[in-house]
Amino acid sequence: MKKEEIFDIIKTVKYPGFSRNIVDFGMVKDIEKRADGWSIRLKVISQDEQKLENLRQQVIKAMSEKGESVSQVVIDTASSQQERHQNAGEPKEKNPFDDQKQFEYADNVVAIASGKGGVGKSTIAANLSLALAKQGKTVGLLDLDVYGPSIPTLFGVTHVPQSDDDHTIYPAEKYGIQVLSLGFFIEQDSPVIWRGPLVMKLVTQFLNDVVWKPMDILVIDLPPGTGDVQLSLVQQLKLDGAIIITTPQDLALADVKRSANMFGKVNTPILGIIENMSYFKCPSCGKESYIFGKGGGERESQRLNVPLLGRLPLDESIMMASDTGCPIVESLADSPSAKIFGEIATSLIKSFQTNKDKKQWEP
Ligand code: ADP
């Protein structure tokens, strides 16, 4: 058999917990024919022995089912690669910015972050992307919320379009924007603990193998929180700025500071804060009630010295539109909430322009 045919056999092996196969993940590094069978080298980030053994057995099984013998399956893990570098006299510590990658398809890349889950980060990422598109910008939305990718539900899309060569990934397109979500590739019921390490691999692949149409702005929906996964993500991508979403509750506001610190560590400017579920506007009398407290977002933005980009009400129609796969900016474009998203998009475009002008004037 030829090497390409062996690749096709190994393509039947899926990475545990994911619907993608290990070839598409870029984990197969080398295949070599030896006198005593095929030698296969994989490169995997996980160091979970049981998972690695499971992978090894799956490869051997897939090969033997096609009558091919295997001499060895070598699996390089993150730690074995590090050891080799150290033996070769390379420095142990790496500058965290060494790997930071510039996303070449967009003029501006903005991350939407939150200190905790459930504050409306994905809802805002989706609606803000659509609002930017309505103002004539070409937009892409990349959902990296590994713990709960909700962009597929918000947009009513579950997978990327079929590609001719089976290798290239093209984003889905909906309501005039390009959309790509980790949810297209992760199995719903896979254990969350496996997802963290693999997300890095996926992100690298998203940046290398996805063919986007050139765009003005890429909006990234980050996982909530400020743990290792989030930090590695923001270290890996060169971001032009971040927007932090919060609700007015004290607990959520305390997390804003942690988020801001995380972006500080990787020199990413905070473009502003958006306060979600700020108030409830009575549908009959129009009175605004501040059920979660008033002015928290404003105070936090002053303390961090960043703008409060907008305040969104607790609005049933925002939630309902999201649940039906057509966010409010698209489905109820003239509603008061959609208009607020429009105003936030205008401020964001201005802040990109200001940053650009600043860059141009730097000596
Ligand atoms: P996160 O991404 O921060 O976890 P989501 O965007 O998934 O949060 O929102 C959590 C829930 O709150 C969803 O059901 C969403 O529809 C709802 N939601 C978000 N923002 C609002 C709002 N302003 N008014 C009403 N419901 C909202």
Tab-separated table of C-alpha atoms and ligand atoms in Angstrom:
chain	number	residue	atom	x	y	z
A	1	MET	CA	0.000	0.000	0.000
A	2	LYS	CA	1.072	3.603	-0.576
A	3	LYS	CA	1.509	6.171	2.207
A	4	GLU	CA	-1.610	8.068	1.042
A	5	GLU	CA	-3.674	4.915	1.452
A	6	ILE	CA	-2.334	4.491	4.997
A	7	PHE	CA	-3.391	8.080	5.714
A	8	ASP	CA	-6.887	7.138	4.526
A	9	ILE	CA	-6.949	4.184	6.942
A	10	ILE	CA	-5.798	6.330	9.867
A	11	LYS	CA	-8.444	8.870	8.944
A	12	THR	CA	-11.037	6.473	10.340
A	13	VAL	CA	-9.565	7.013	13.840
A	14	LYS	CA	-11.304	9.807	15.732
A	15	TYR	CA	-9.658	11.666	18.597
A	16	PRO	CA	-11.420	10.546	21.808
A	17	GLY	CA	-14.372	12.846	22.545
A	18	PHE	CA	-14.298	14.608	19.177
A	19	SER	CA	-16.016	13.993	15.882
A	20	ARG	CA	-12.874	14.863	13.864
A	21	ASN	CA	-10.263	12.313	12.919
A	22	ILE	CA	-6.624	12.522	13.957
A	23	VAL	CA	-5.366	13.210	10.418
A	24	ASP	CA	-7.572	16.291	10.097
A	25	PHE	CA	-6.389	17.441	13.500
A	26	GLY	CA	-2.848	17.403	12.084
A	27	MET	CA	-1.734	14.836	14.664
A	28	VAL	CA	-0.153	12.394	12.191
A	29	LYS	CA	3.411	13.599	11.741
A	30	ASP	CA	5.133	10.755	9.940
A	31	ILE	CA	4.418	7.413	8.300
A	32	GLU	CA	7.269	5.177	7.240
A	33	LYS	CA	7.360	1.673	5.759
A	34	ARG	CA	9.770	-0.659	7.546
A	35	ALA	CA	10.681	-4.298	7.024
A	36	ASP	CA	8.525	-5.306	10.012
A	37	GLY	CA	5.513	-3.076	9.243
A	38	TRP	CA	4.475	0.574	9.242
A	39	SER	CA	5.976	3.005	11.730
A	40	ILE	CA	3.525	5.766	12.600
A	41	ARG	CA	4.433	8.902	14.532
A	42	LEU	CA	1.711	11.017	16.136
A	43	LYS	CA	1.989	14.348	17.897
A	44	VAL	CA	-0.585	14.864	20.612
A	45	ILE	CA	-0.919	17.548	23.279
A	46	SER	CA	-2.633	15.359	25.887
A	47	GLN	CA	-0.456	13.547	28.405
A	48	ASP	CA	-3.238	11.292	29.650
A	49	GLU	CA	-1.601	7.843	29.397
A	50	GLN	CA	-4.917	6.034	29.122
A	51	LYS	CA	-6.078	8.221	26.289
A	52	LEU	CA	-2.760	7.845	24.456
A	53	GLU	CA	-2.893	4.059	24.785
A	54	ASN	CA	-6.474	4.069	23.539
A	55	LEU	CA	-5.351	6.087	20.515
A	56	ARG	CA	-2.445	3.709	19.851
A	57	GLN	CA	-4.775	0.689	19.980
A	58	GLN	CA	-7.299	2.348	17.685
A	59	VAL	CA	-4.599	3.001	15.070
A	60	ILE	CA	-3.332	-0.592	15.255
A	61	LYS	CA	-6.888	-1.940	15.009
A	62	ALA	CA	-7.777	0.246	11.999
A	63	MET	CA	-4.578	-0.901	10.233
A	64	SER	CA	-5.021	-4.592	10.972
A	65	GLU	CA	-8.624	-4.474	9.766
A	66	LYS	CA	-7.188	-3.505	6.371
A	67	GLY	CA	-4.525	-6.220	6.594
A	68	GLU	CA	-1.616	-3.839	7.286
A	69	SER	CA	0.904	-4.586	10.013
A	70	VAL	CA	2.282	-1.947	12.338
A	71	SER	CA	5.831	-2.043	13.699
A	72	GLN	CA	5.326	0.872	16.109
A	73	VAL	CA	3.058	3.793	16.955
A	74	VAL	CA	5.190	6.510	18.524
A	75	ILE	CA	3.291	9.291	20.265
A	76	ASP	CA	5.078	12.560	20.944
A	77	THR	CA	3.421	14.486	23.737
A	78	ALA	CA	3.980	18.079	24.805
A	79	SER	CA	6.323	16.918	27.591
A	80	SER	CA	8.405	14.580	25.408
A	81	GLN	CA	8.928	17.424	22.912
A	82	GLN	CA	9.958	19.753	25.714
A	83	GLU	CA	12.450	17.173	26.988
A	84	ARG	CA	14.009	16.882	23.555
A	85	HIS	CA	14.379	20.660	23.299
A	86	GLN	CA	16.013	20.783	26.703
A	87	ASN	CA	18.405	17.971	25.805
A	88	ALA	CA	19.321	19.899	22.710
A	89	GLY	CA	20.370	22.759	24.962
A	90	GLU	CA	17.404	25.013	24.127
A	91	PRO	CA	16.097	27.331	26.836
A	92	LYS	CA	13.412	25.952	29.139
A	93	GLU	CA	11.307	29.090	29.342
A	94	LYS	CA	9.766	30.542	26.243
A	95	ASN	CA	8.584	34.080	25.779
A	96	PRO	CA	4.777	33.784	25.793
A	97	PHE	CA	4.545	36.122	22.800
A	98	ASP	CA	6.830	33.985	20.616
A	99	ASP	CA	3.887	31.984	19.368
A	100	GLN	CA	1.422	34.827	19.106
A	101	LYS	CA	-0.103	34.588	15.693
A	102	GLN	CA	-1.425	37.354	13.519
A	103	PHE	CA	-4.766	36.495	11.971
A	104	GLU	CA	-4.097	37.355	8.370
A	105	TYR	CA	-7.658	37.473	7.023
A	106	ALA	CA	-8.917	40.409	9.105
A	107	ASP	CA	-7.849	44.022	9.579
A	108	ASN	CA	-9.029	43.959	13.200
A	109	VAL	CA	-9.477	41.133	15.676
A	110	VAL	CA	-11.577	41.736	18.777
A	111	ALA	CA	-12.214	39.269	21.584
A	112	ILE	CA	-15.429	39.222	23.591
A	113	ALA	CA	-14.675	38.069	27.118
A	114	SER	CA	-16.344	37.718	30.496
A	115	GLY	CA	-15.187	36.877	33.980
A	116	LYS	CA	-17.955	34.347	34.400
A	117	GLY	CA	-20.486	32.385	32.366
A	118	GLY	CA	-24.114	33.294	31.757
A	119	VAL	CA	-23.665	37.054	31.510
A	120	GLY	CA	-24.641	37.139	27.816
A	121	LYS	CA	-21.177	37.100	26.234
A	122	SER	CA	-22.148	34.887	23.272
A	123	THR	CA	-25.431	36.713	22.733
A	124	ILE	CA	-23.492	39.960	22.531
A	125	ALA	CA	-20.739	38.511	20.318
A	126	ALA	CA	-23.409	37.342	17.856
A	127	ASN	CA	-25.464	40.540	17.834
A	128	LEU	CA	-22.450	42.822	17.746
A	129	SER	CA	-21.068	40.916	14.732
A	130	LEU	CA	-24.362	41.379	12.925
A	131	ALA	CA	-24.549	45.056	13.913
A	132	LEU	CA	-21.034	45.617	12.518
A	133	ALA	CA	-22.080	43.913	9.279
A	134	LYS	CA	-25.160	46.155	9.047
A	135	GLN	CA	-22.783	49.129	9.130
A	136	GLY	CA	-21.071	47.889	5.996
A	137	LYS	CA	-18.213	45.938	7.585
A	138	THR	CA	-17.286	42.449	6.428
A	139	VAL	CA	-17.308	40.316	9.547
A	140	GLY	CA	-16.299	36.882	10.779
A	141	LEU	CA	-17.341	35.326	14.082
A	142	LEU	CA	-15.132	32.695	15.680
A	143	ASP	CA	-16.627	30.853	18.639
A	144	LEU	CA	-13.905	29.496	20.915
A	145	ASP	CA	-16.130	29.019	23.945
A	146	VAL	CA	-14.922	25.502	24.531
A	147	TYR	CA	-17.136	24.971	27.598
A	148	GLY	CA	-20.406	25.899	25.944
A	149	PRO	CA	-20.179	26.857	22.304
A	150	SER	CA	-23.549	28.542	21.717
A	151	ILE	CA	-22.980	30.219	18.364
A	152	PRO	CA	-24.419	27.171	16.499
A	153	THR	CA	-27.718	27.671	18.381
A	154	LEU	CA	-27.670	31.452	18.020
A	155	PHE	CA	-27.179	31.202	14.255
A	156	GLY	CA	-29.017	27.949	13.636
A	157	VAL	CA	-25.966	26.350	11.962
A	158	THR	CA	-24.366	23.112	13.080
A	159	HIS	CA	-21.525	22.456	10.660
A	160	VAL	CA	-19.147	23.919	8.131
A	161	PRO	CA	-19.846	23.404	4.425
A	162	GLN	CA	-18.426	20.282	2.782
A	163	SER	CA	-15.068	21.001	1.147
A	164	ASP	CA	-13.824	19.387	-2.081
A	165	ASP	CA	-10.488	18.162	-0.755
A	166	ASP	CA	-11.653	17.073	2.706
A	167	HIS	CA	-8.764	18.996	4.327
A	168	THR	CA	-9.571	22.653	3.925
A	169	ILE	CA	-12.154	24.092	6.282
A	170	TYR	CA	-14.441	26.875	5.091
A	171	PRO	CA	-16.519	28.792	7.635
A	172	ALA	CA	-20.294	28.622	7.430
A	173	GLU	CA	-22.043	31.771	6.207
A	174	LYS	CA	-25.224	33.085	7.783
A	175	TYR	CA	-26.948	36.464	7.711
A	176	GLY	CA	-24.040	37.861	5.686
A	177	ILE	CA	-21.240	36.958	8.093
A	178	GLN	CA	-18.752	34.105	8.246
A	179	VAL	CA	-19.207	31.834	11.243
A	180	LEU	CA	-16.975	29.147	12.725
A	181	SER	CA	-17.543	27.439	16.059
A	182	LEU	CA	-15.749	24.858	18.171
A	183	GLY	CA	-19.257	23.432	18.530
A	184	PHE	CA	-19.049	22.271	14.892
A	185	PHE	CA	-16.215	19.934	15.902
A	186	ILE	CA	-16.777	18.936	19.526
A	187	GLU	CA	-19.176	16.191	20.430
A	188	GLN	CA	-21.873	17.560	22.734
A	189	ASP	CA	-21.358	14.979	25.451
A	190	SER	CA	-17.538	14.815	25.437
A	191	PRO	CA	-16.034	15.435	28.881
A	192	VAL	CA	-15.055	19.071	29.332
A	193	ILE	CA	-11.719	18.047	30.894
A	194	TRP	CA	-10.509	16.707	27.508
A	195	ARG	CA	-11.429	19.868	25.714
A	196	GLY	CA	-8.962	22.305	27.292
A	197	PRO	CA	-5.756	20.836	25.858
A	198	LEU	CA	-7.279	20.037	22.508
A	199	VAL	CA	-8.691	23.495	22.051
A	200	MET	CA	-5.153	24.796	21.526
A	201	LYS	CA	-4.645	22.322	18.746
A	202	LEU	CA	-7.973	23.295	17.197
A	203	VAL	CA	-7.203	26.976	17.466
A	204	THR	CA	-3.863	26.500	15.722
A	205	GLN	CA	-5.718	24.621	13.028
A	206	PHE	CA	-8.442	27.239	12.834
A	207	LEU	CA	-5.740	29.808	12.212
A	208	ASN	CA	-3.787	27.742	9.716
A	209	ASP	CA	-6.232	25.602	7.788
A	210	VAL	CA	-9.426	27.609	7.653
A	211	VAL	CA	-9.884	29.556	4.478
A	212	TRP	CA	-11.785	32.710	5.370
A	213	LYS	CA	-12.794	35.405	2.959
A	214	PRO	CA	-10.836	38.557	3.743
A	215	MET	CA	-12.772	40.644	6.252
A	216	ASP	CA	-12.674	43.925	8.134
A	217	ILE	CA	-13.312	42.516	11.608
A	218	LEU	CA	-13.038	39.125	13.261
A	219	VAL	CA	-15.054	38.833	16.474
A	220	ILE	CA	-13.923	36.066	18.820
A	221	ASP	CA	-16.243	34.629	21.461
A	222	LEU	CA	-13.830	33.516	24.206
A	223	PRO	CA	-14.584	30.964	26.920
A	224	PRO	CA	-15.737	32.669	30.142
A	225	GLY	CA	-13.250	33.067	32.975
A	226	THR	CA	-9.566	33.735	33.354
A	227	GLY	CA	-8.020	30.286	33.744
A	228	ASP	CA	-5.188	28.594	31.855
A	229	VAL	CA	-7.248	27.852	28.757
A	230	GLN	CA	-8.309	31.477	28.375
A	231	LEU	CA	-4.804	32.771	29.019
A	232	SER	CA	-3.261	30.406	26.464
A	233	LEU	CA	-5.827	31.479	23.908
A	234	VAL	CA	-5.136	35.155	24.299
A	235	GLN	CA	-1.405	34.427	24.272
A	236	GLN	CA	-1.718	32.529	21.039
A	237	LEU	CA	-3.679	35.086	19.067
A	238	LYS	CA	-2.659	38.613	18.278
A	239	LEU	CA	-5.697	40.613	19.370
A	240	ASP	CA	-6.331	44.275	18.589
A	241	GLY	CA	-8.502	44.588	21.634
A	242	ALA	CA	-10.950	42.988	23.997
A	243	ILE	CA	-14.433	43.852	25.199
A	244	ILE	CA	-15.499	42.642	28.628
A	245	ILE	CA	-19.129	41.747	29.230
A	246	THR	CA	-20.570	42.007	32.698
A	247	THR	CA	-23.890	42.221	34.487
A	248	PRO	CA	-24.423	44.804	37.242
A	249	GLN	CA	-24.131	42.307	40.128
A	250	ASP	CA	-21.123	42.801	42.399
A	251	LEU	CA	-19.919	39.249	41.812
A	252	ALA	CA	-19.787	39.701	38.052
A	253	LEU	CA	-18.108	43.090	38.454
A	254	ALA	CA	-15.363	41.597	40.629
A	255	ASP	CA	-14.558	39.259	37.748
A	256	VAL	CA	-14.178	42.158	35.320
A	257	LYS	CA	-10.965	43.128	37.071
A	258	ARG	CA	-9.568	39.611	36.728
A	259	SER	CA	-10.405	39.647	33.006
A	260	ALA	CA	-8.754	43.028	32.568
A	261	ASN	CA	-5.624	41.709	34.340
A	262	MET	CA	-5.484	38.733	32.025
A	263	PHE	CA	-5.490	40.988	28.953
A	264	GLY	CA	-2.940	43.236	30.636
A	265	LYS	CA	-0.558	40.266	30.866
A	266	VAL	CA	-0.609	39.848	27.083
A	267	ASN	CA	-0.620	43.573	26.268
A	268	THR	CA	-4.094	43.508	24.744
A	269	PRO	CA	-5.959	46.809	25.116
A	270	ILE	CA	-9.431	46.740	26.653
A	271	LEU	CA	-11.667	48.554	24.192
A	272	GLY	CA	-14.487	48.834	26.689
A	273	ILE	CA	-17.060	47.228	28.918
A	274	ILE	CA	-20.627	46.326	28.011
A	275	GLU	CA	-23.106	46.041	30.844
A	276	ASN	CA	-25.743	43.445	29.997
A	277	MET	CA	-29.091	42.924	31.738
A	278	SER	CA	-28.591	46.451	33.107
A	279	TYR	CA	-32.236	47.223	33.692
A	280	PHE	CA	-35.714	45.993	32.912
A	281	LYS	CA	-37.955	48.302	30.950
A	282	CYS	CA	-41.653	47.792	31.706
A	283	PRO	CA	-43.339	47.007	28.368
A	284	SER	CA	-46.528	48.892	29.339
A	285	CYS	CA	-45.340	52.019	31.221
A	286	GLY	CA	-41.713	52.214	29.964
A	287	LYS	CA	-40.317	52.578	33.512
A	288	GLU	CA	-36.759	51.289	33.946
A	289	SER	CA	-36.113	49.044	36.980
A	290	TYR	CA	-32.564	48.323	38.045
A	291	ILE	CA	-33.130	44.862	39.464
A	292	PHE	CA	-29.434	43.954	39.764
A	293	GLY	CA	-28.248	47.342	41.041
A	294	LYS	CA	-27.414	50.562	39.256
A	295	GLY	CA	-24.215	52.104	37.940
A	296	GLY	CA	-21.859	49.127	38.553
A	297	GLY	CA	-20.628	48.904	34.951
A	298	GLU	CA	-20.088	52.658	34.837
A	299	ARG	CA	-18.029	52.608	38.053
A	300	GLU	CA	-15.940	49.642	36.881
A	301	SER	CA	-15.230	51.268	33.523
A	302	GLN	CA	-14.085	54.462	35.293
A	303	ARG	CA	-11.902	52.486	37.641
A	304	LEU	CA	-10.230	50.677	34.732
A	305	ASN	CA	-10.195	53.873	32.697
A	306	VAL	CA	-11.916	52.298	29.705
A	307	PRO	CA	-15.188	53.345	28.046
A	308	LEU	CA	-18.544	51.860	28.924
A	309	LEU	CA	-19.506	50.937	25.355
A	310	GLY	CA	-23.167	50.387	26.164
A	311	ARG	CA	-25.843	49.107	28.494
A	312	LEU	CA	-28.332	46.513	27.330
A	313	PRO	CA	-31.658	45.846	29.042
A	314	LEU	CA	-32.911	42.528	30.276
A	315	ASP	CA	-35.120	41.946	27.272
A	316	GLU	CA	-37.163	38.842	26.634
A	317	SER	CA	-36.993	39.388	22.883
A	318	ILE	CA	-33.159	39.196	22.949
A	319	MET	CA	-33.436	35.744	24.487
A	320	MET	CA	-36.282	34.581	22.286
A	321	ALA	CA	-34.566	35.680	19.078
A	322	SER	CA	-31.405	33.823	20.146
A	323	ASP	CA	-33.299	30.639	20.876
A	324	THR	CA	-34.816	30.602	17.390
A	325	GLY	CA	-31.433	30.872	15.646
A	326	CYS	CA	-31.893	34.450	14.440
A	327	PRO	CA	-30.374	37.067	16.806
A	328	ILE	CA	-32.376	40.210	17.517
A	329	VAL	CA	-30.228	42.516	15.358
A	330	GLU	CA	-31.289	40.377	12.392
A	331	SER	CA	-34.837	39.417	13.356
A	332	LEU	CA	-36.027	42.667	14.980
A	333	ALA	CA	-33.649	45.197	13.476
A	334	ASP	CA	-35.792	48.181	14.534
A	335	SER	CA	-36.245	47.144	18.168
A	336	PRO	CA	-34.708	49.345	20.906
A	337	SER	CA	-32.220	46.590	21.866
A	338	ALA	CA	-31.070	46.126	18.252
A	339	LYS	CA	-30.508	49.897	18.086
A	340	ILE	CA	-28.266	49.749	21.178
A	341	PHE	CA	-26.180	47.068	19.453
A	342	GLY	CA	-25.947	49.431	16.479
A	343	GLU	CA	-24.627	52.229	18.723
A	344	ILE	CA	-22.060	49.887	20.297
A	345	ALA	CA	-20.922	48.816	16.813
A	346	THR	CA	-20.474	52.466	15.824
A	347	SER	CA	-18.315	53.137	18.919
A	348	LEU	CA	-16.256	50.035	18.233
A	349	ILE	CA	-15.577	51.038	14.633
A	350	LYS	CA	-14.508	54.476	15.901
A	351	SER	CA	-12.149	52.976	18.464
A	352	PHE	CA	-10.500	50.820	15.786
A	353	GLN	CA	-10.066	53.940	13.692
A	354	THR	CA	-8.564	55.838	16.646
A	355	ASN	CA	-6.134	53.004	17.345
A	356	LYS	CA	-5.155	52.913	13.676
A	357	ASP	CA	-4.540	56.659	13.600
A	358	LYS	CA	-2.486	56.356	16.789
A	359	LYS	CA	-0.402	53.593	15.221
A	360	GLN	CA	0.181	55.678	12.110
A	361	TRP	CA	1.386	58.641	14.153
A	362	GLU	CA	3.803	56.650	16.221
A	363	PRO	CA	7.384	57.636	15.332
B	1	ADP	P1	-22.632	33.533	28.124
B	1	ADP	O1	-22.088	33.452	26.724
B	1	ADP	O2	-22.080	34.682	28.898
B	1	ADP	O3	-22.550	32.253	28.878
B	1	ADP	P2	-25.215	33.666	26.835
B	1	ADP	O4	-24.994	34.667	25.748
B	1	ADP	O5	-25.234	32.228	26.434
B	1	ADP	O6	-24.193	33.878	28.029
B	1	ADP	O7	-26.573	34.078	27.582
B	1	ADP	C1	-27.087	33.323	28.652
B	1	ADP	C2	-28.608	33.344	28.582
B	1	ADP	O8	-29.077	34.669	28.840
B	1	ADP	C3	-29.167	32.966	27.213
B	1	ADP	O9	-30.354	32.237	27.388
B	1	ADP	C4	-29.483	34.313	26.562
B	1	ADP	O10	-30.519	34.233	25.607
B	1	ADP	C5	-29.890	35.142	27.760
B	1	ADP	N1	-29.612	36.569	27.616
B	1	ADP	C6	-28.436	37.156	27.352
B	1	ADP	N2	-28.538	38.488	27.342
B	1	ADP	C7	-29.842	38.774	27.605
B	1	ADP	C8	-30.615	39.988	27.739
B	1	ADP	N3	-30.039	41.184	27.617
B	1	ADP	N4	-31.923	39.859	28.008
B	1	ADP	C9	-32.499	38.649	28.159
B	1	ADP	N5	-31.849	37.479	28.059
B	1	ADP	C10	-30.530	37.540	27.787
